[in-house]
Tab-separated table of C-alpha atoms in Angstrom:
chain	number	residue	atom	x	y	z
Z	1	ALA	CA	63.285	139.111	4.165
Z	2	GLN	CA	61.877	140.073	7.556
Z	3	LYS	CA	62.133	143.452	9.095
Z	4	ILE	CA	61.244	144.887	12.475
Z	5	THR	CA	60.908	148.717	13.009
Z	6	GLN	CA	60.893	150.451	16.322
Z	7	THR	CA	60.563	154.187	15.733
Z	8	GLN	CA	60.880	155.321	19.302
Z	9	PRO	CA	64.474	155.482	20.459
Z	10	GLY	CA	63.491	156.477	24.018
Z	11	MET	CA	60.283	156.781	26.045
Z	12	PHE	CA	59.490	158.315	29.311
Z	13	VAL	CA	56.638	157.507	31.733
Z	14	GLN	CA	55.477	158.326	35.133
Z	15	GLU	CA	55.403	155.527	37.648
Z	16	LYS	CA	51.953	153.827	37.896
Z	17	GLU	CA	51.018	155.213	34.433
Z	18	ALA	CA	50.621	153.145	31.239
Z	19	VAL	CA	52.943	153.291	28.326
Z	20	THR	CA	52.846	151.950	24.720
Z	21	LEU	CA	55.965	151.001	22.819
Z	22	ASP	CA	55.550	150.815	19.071
Z	23	CYS	CA	56.641	147.970	16.708
Z	24	THR	CA	55.810	147.509	13.034
Z	25	TYR	CA	57.011	144.488	10.985
Z	26	ASP	CA	57.457	143.399	7.380
Z	27	THR	CA	57.445	139.641	6.241
Z	28	SER	CA	56.210	137.613	3.329
Z	29	ASP	CA	55.727	134.586	5.644
Z	30	GLN	CA	52.121	133.624	6.358
Z	31	SER	CA	53.060	131.951	9.641
Z	32	TYR	CA	55.193	133.943	12.111
Z	33	GLY	CA	55.582	134.805	15.687
Z	34	LEU	CA	56.004	138.150	17.369
Z	35	PHE	CA	57.880	138.774	20.612
Z	36	TRP	CA	58.711	141.439	23.107
Z	37	TYR	CA	61.933	141.181	25.237
Z	38	LYS	CA	63.255	143.301	28.057
Z	39	GLN	CA	66.984	143.879	28.389
Z	40	PRO	CA	68.173	145.362	31.607
Z	41	SER	CA	71.737	146.735	31.846
Z	42	SER	CA	73.001	143.299	32.765
Z	43	GLY	CA	72.440	142.265	29.216
Z	44	GLU	CA	70.172	139.371	29.766
Z	45	MET	CA	67.131	139.155	27.398
Z	46	ILE	CA	64.021	138.584	29.318
Z	47	PHE	CA	60.897	137.261	27.444
Z	48	LEU	CA	57.845	139.277	28.086
Z	49	ILE	CA	55.035	138.315	25.676
Z	50	TYR	CA	54.310	136.307	22.461
Z	51	GLN	CA	51.760	136.664	19.729
Z	52	GLY	CA	51.356	134.121	16.906
Z	53	SER	CA	50.276	135.379	13.529
Z	54	TYR	CA	47.075	133.264	13.549
Z	55	ASP	CA	46.078	134.202	17.143
Z	56	GLU	CA	42.867	136.118	16.915
Z	57	GLN	CA	43.004	137.574	20.387
Z	58	ASN	CA	45.608	139.896	21.716
Z	59	ALA	CA	48.201	138.323	23.985
Z	60	THR	CA	48.298	139.370	27.721
Z	61	GLU	CA	50.796	138.475	30.411
Z	62	GLY	CA	50.182	140.272	33.713
Z	63	ARG	CA	50.848	143.880	33.211
Z	64	TYR	CA	51.884	143.407	29.561
Z	65	SER	CA	49.598	143.239	26.672
Z	66	LEU	CA	50.220	143.163	22.910
Z	67	ASN	CA	48.168	145.270	20.730
Z	68	PHE	CA	48.250	143.164	17.516
Z	69	GLN	CA	46.896	144.720	14.303
Z	70	LYS	CA	47.696	142.242	11.525
Z	71	ALA	CA	46.344	144.363	8.739
Z	72	ARG	CA	48.539	147.353	9.754
Z	73	LYS	CA	51.466	144.864	10.572
Z	74	SER	CA	51.950	146.383	13.959
Z	75	ALA	CA	52.583	144.711	17.319
Z	76	ASN	CA	52.715	147.367	20.050
Z	77	LEU	CA	53.485	146.523	23.695
Z	78	VAL	CA	51.390	148.135	26.335
Z	79	ILE	CA	52.857	148.143	29.852
Z	80	SER	CA	50.101	149.101	32.479
Z	81	ALA	CA	50.869	150.521	35.898
Z	82	SER	CA	54.575	151.175	35.155
Z	83	GLN	CA	57.185	150.432	37.915
Z	84	LEU	CA	60.589	151.820	38.525
Z	85	GLY	CA	62.036	148.313	37.679
Z	86	ASP	CA	60.541	148.486	34.180
Z	87	SER	CA	63.285	150.959	33.206
Z	88	ALA	CA	65.284	149.041	30.535
Z	89	MET	CA	65.707	148.465	26.818
Z	90	TYR	CA	62.767	146.866	25.114
Z	91	PHE	CA	63.071	144.917	21.768
Z	92	CYS	CA	60.360	143.735	19.454
Z	93	ALA	CA	61.294	140.556	17.519
Z	94	MET	CA	59.900	138.304	14.891
Z	95	ARG	CA	60.543	134.557	14.573
Z	96	SER	CA	61.136	132.962	11.208
Z	97	PRO	CA	59.831	129.488	10.336
Z	98	ASN	CA	62.058	126.665	11.546
Z	99	ALA	CA	64.778	125.625	9.047
Z	100	GLY	CA	67.107	122.681	8.688
Z	101	GLY	CA	65.261	120.586	11.259
Z	102	THR	CA	65.934	123.018	14.086
Z	103	SER	CA	63.491	123.336	16.934
Z	104	TYR	CA	63.239	127.152	16.635
Z	105	GLY	CA	63.468	129.714	13.876
Z	106	LYS	CA	65.818	132.645	14.021
Z	107	LEU	CA	64.709	135.872	15.536
Z	108	THR	CA	64.868	139.335	13.769
Z	109	PHE	CA	65.043	142.198	16.272
Z	110	GLY	CA	64.275	145.774	16.029
Z	111	GLN	CA	66.518	148.566	17.161
Z	112	GLY	CA	64.949	148.826	20.618
Z	113	THR	CA	63.322	151.498	22.742
Z	114	ILE	CA	64.828	152.682	25.977
Z	115	LEU	CA	62.081	153.084	28.529
Z	116	THR	CA	62.642	155.351	31.546
Z	117	VAL	CA	60.168	155.298	34.465
Z	118	HIS	CA	60.094	158.404	36.678
Z	119	PRO	CA	59.013	158.289	40.292
Q	1	ASP	CA	68.232	123.571	36.707
Q	2	ALA	CA	70.850	125.910	35.146
Q	3	GLY	CA	69.679	128.020	32.327
Q	4	VAL	CA	71.911	129.001	29.430
Q	5	THR	CA	75.467	129.621	30.509
Q	6	GLN	CA	78.034	131.648	28.536
Q	7	SER	CA	81.760	131.967	29.106
Q	8	PRO	CA	83.713	134.119	29.437
Q	9	THR	CA	81.446	137.062	30.648
Q	10	HIS	CA	83.884	139.750	29.612
Q	11	LEU	CA	87.080	139.686	27.580
Q	12	ILE	CA	89.422	142.138	25.776
Q	13	LYS	CA	91.334	141.267	22.690
Q	14	THR	CA	93.452	143.267	20.150
Q	15	ARG	CA	93.021	143.651	16.527
Q	16	GLY	CA	93.957	140.542	14.497
Q	17	GLN	CA	93.644	138.122	17.384
Q	18	GLN	CA	91.181	135.255	17.552
Q	19	VAL	CA	88.536	134.565	20.077
Q	20	THR	CA	86.489	131.575	21.249
Q	21	LEU	CA	83.160	132.007	23.126
Q	22	ARG	CA	81.374	129.117	24.843
Q	23	CYS	CA	77.748	128.294	25.464
Q	24	SER	CA	76.065	125.543	27.425
Q	25	PRO	CA	72.406	125.219	26.518
Q	26	LYS	CA	69.584	124.690	28.988
Q	27	SER	CA	69.012	121.131	29.902
Q	28	GLY	CA	66.782	119.481	27.305
Q	29	HIS	CA	67.477	121.929	24.553
Q	30	ASP	CA	69.036	120.794	21.325
Q	31	THR	CA	69.302	123.914	19.121
Q	32	VAL	CA	71.797	126.688	19.776
Q	33	SER	CA	71.666	130.167	18.119
Q	34	TRP	CA	74.194	132.922	18.340
Q	35	TYR	CA	73.517	136.688	18.146
Q	36	GLN	CA	75.720	139.756	17.949
Q	37	GLN	CA	74.570	142.883	19.666
Q	38	ALA	CA	76.543	146.097	19.099
Q	39	LEU	CA	76.217	148.853	21.581
Q	40	GLY	CA	72.697	150.578	21.293
Q	41	GLN	CA	71.531	148.195	18.663
Q	42	GLY	CA	69.281	145.147	18.486
Q	43	PRO	CA	70.770	141.626	18.465
Q	44	GLN	CA	71.620	140.289	14.907
Q	45	PHE	CA	71.477	136.580	14.049
Q	46	ILE	CA	74.824	135.005	13.337
Q	47	PHE	CA	74.121	131.353	12.901
Q	48	GLN	CA	72.190	128.443	14.374
Q	49	TYR	CA	73.387	124.859	15.233
Q	50	TYR	CA	71.437	121.615	15.421
Q	51	GLU	CA	72.678	118.087	15.503
Q	52	GLU	CA	76.240	119.446	15.351
Q	53	GLU	CA	75.652	121.183	11.977
Q	54	GLU	CA	75.220	124.827	11.067
Q	55	ARG	CA	71.588	124.930	9.896
Q	56	GLN	CA	71.029	128.691	9.241
Q	57	ARG	CA	73.434	131.636	8.865
Q	58	GLY	CA	72.944	135.434	8.967
Q	59	ASN	CA	74.901	137.977	7.076
Q	60	PHE	CA	78.222	137.521	8.704
Q	61	PRO	CA	81.620	136.844	6.976
Q	62	ASP	CA	83.469	133.497	7.144
Q	63	ARG	CA	85.532	134.908	10.009
Q	64	PHE	CA	82.683	133.819	12.267
Q	65	SER	CA	82.439	130.114	12.597
Q	66	GLY	CA	81.043	127.734	15.179
Q	67	HIS	CA	80.787	124.332	16.378
Q	68	GLN	CA	78.284	122.149	18.262
Q	69	PHE	CA	79.337	119.236	20.400
Q	70	PRO	CA	77.455	115.977	21.027
Q	71	ASN	CA	76.381	117.275	24.459
Q	72	TYR	CA	74.667	120.206	22.617
Q	73	SER	CA	77.108	122.796	23.924
Q	74	SER	CA	78.453	125.263	21.248
Q	75	GLU	CA	81.314	127.548	20.547
Q	76	LEU	CA	81.629	130.704	18.469
Q	77	ASN	CA	84.929	131.487	16.909
Q	78	VAL	CA	85.898	134.789	15.433
Q	79	ASN	CA	89.222	135.115	13.540
Q	80	ALA	CA	91.118	138.266	12.586
Q	81	LEU	CA	89.278	140.472	15.022
Q	82	TRP	CA	88.759	144.086	14.209
Q	83	LEU	CA	87.333	146.997	16.148
Q	84	GLY	CA	83.737	146.429	14.678
Q	85	ASP	CA	83.552	143.119	16.356
Q	86	SER	CA	83.363	144.617	19.799
Q	87	ALA	CA	79.843	143.629	20.960
Q	88	LEU	CA	77.808	141.586	23.331
Q	89	TYR	CA	77.519	138.007	21.928
Q	90	LEU	CA	74.337	136.251	23.047
Q	91	CYS	CA	73.723	132.547	22.928
Q	92	ALA	CA	70.156	131.261	23.013
Q	93	SER	CA	68.989	127.633	23.270
Q	94	SER	CA	65.656	126.172	22.262
Q	95	SER	CA	63.730	122.947	22.188
Q	96	TYR	CA	60.743	121.547	20.390
Q	97	THR	CA	58.539	122.505	23.315
Q	98	GLY	CA	58.788	125.990	22.069
Q	99	GLU	CA	60.889	127.386	24.705
Q	100	LEU	CA	63.698	129.848	23.871
Q	101	PHE	CA	66.191	131.074	26.517
Q	102	PHE	CA	69.036	133.524	26.306
Q	103	GLY	CA	72.251	133.579	28.174
Q	104	GLU	CA	73.589	136.746	29.837
Q	105	GLY	CA	76.155	137.097	27.029
Q	106	SER	CA	79.958	137.509	26.523
Q	107	ARG	CA	81.017	141.140	26.136
Q	108	LEU	CA	83.963	141.317	23.767
Q	109	THR	CA	86.055	144.426	23.548
Q	110	VAL	CA	88.547	144.735	20.643
Q	111	LEU	CA	91.350	147.369	21.035
């Protein structure tokens, strides 16, 4: 079974500062994918960044980077130069291998971290 | 090109009633997944449909059932509603190109 753990229920950061959101995972699969999603109060899940288990370099997408430490089973999200619009719930998720001919495996989510950016 | 659309956006039901939620996937997507997100929690996988069949299922009782139509749209049905079913229900569609998109969800309140 797969498990995602996010130990920070809430985080605060000053505008323009960097912040790290923690994520650890557990899986017996050799091939897996790790994701970070942002969920504003509207409810929509917004994709931020993806890291494949065989990717040797850490993923980056604009102000987002993923600090992937495979041996420690951690996949922390780093947001640089925080903006007020970054205030939201953030979820770490893991994708299982595809099953039953489907084009995409199921996602297992952590409990989330509420990020508040102060001006 | 519309993304994933879900209906209704909000609804209120009473205990014991039945509810049907609908999802239209993004154009070109063939797989639909449903997730339940209780307040303050992460989404939990309910089930996944491909080629009109349920392919994977999470740890949810048989009261939760679904369907996928030939046009790839999908329905989630929940029978005998109880208070604990109150949640945001998210639909996600995907394709073999590796895309996965979520809808904005249907917020169900059970009184």
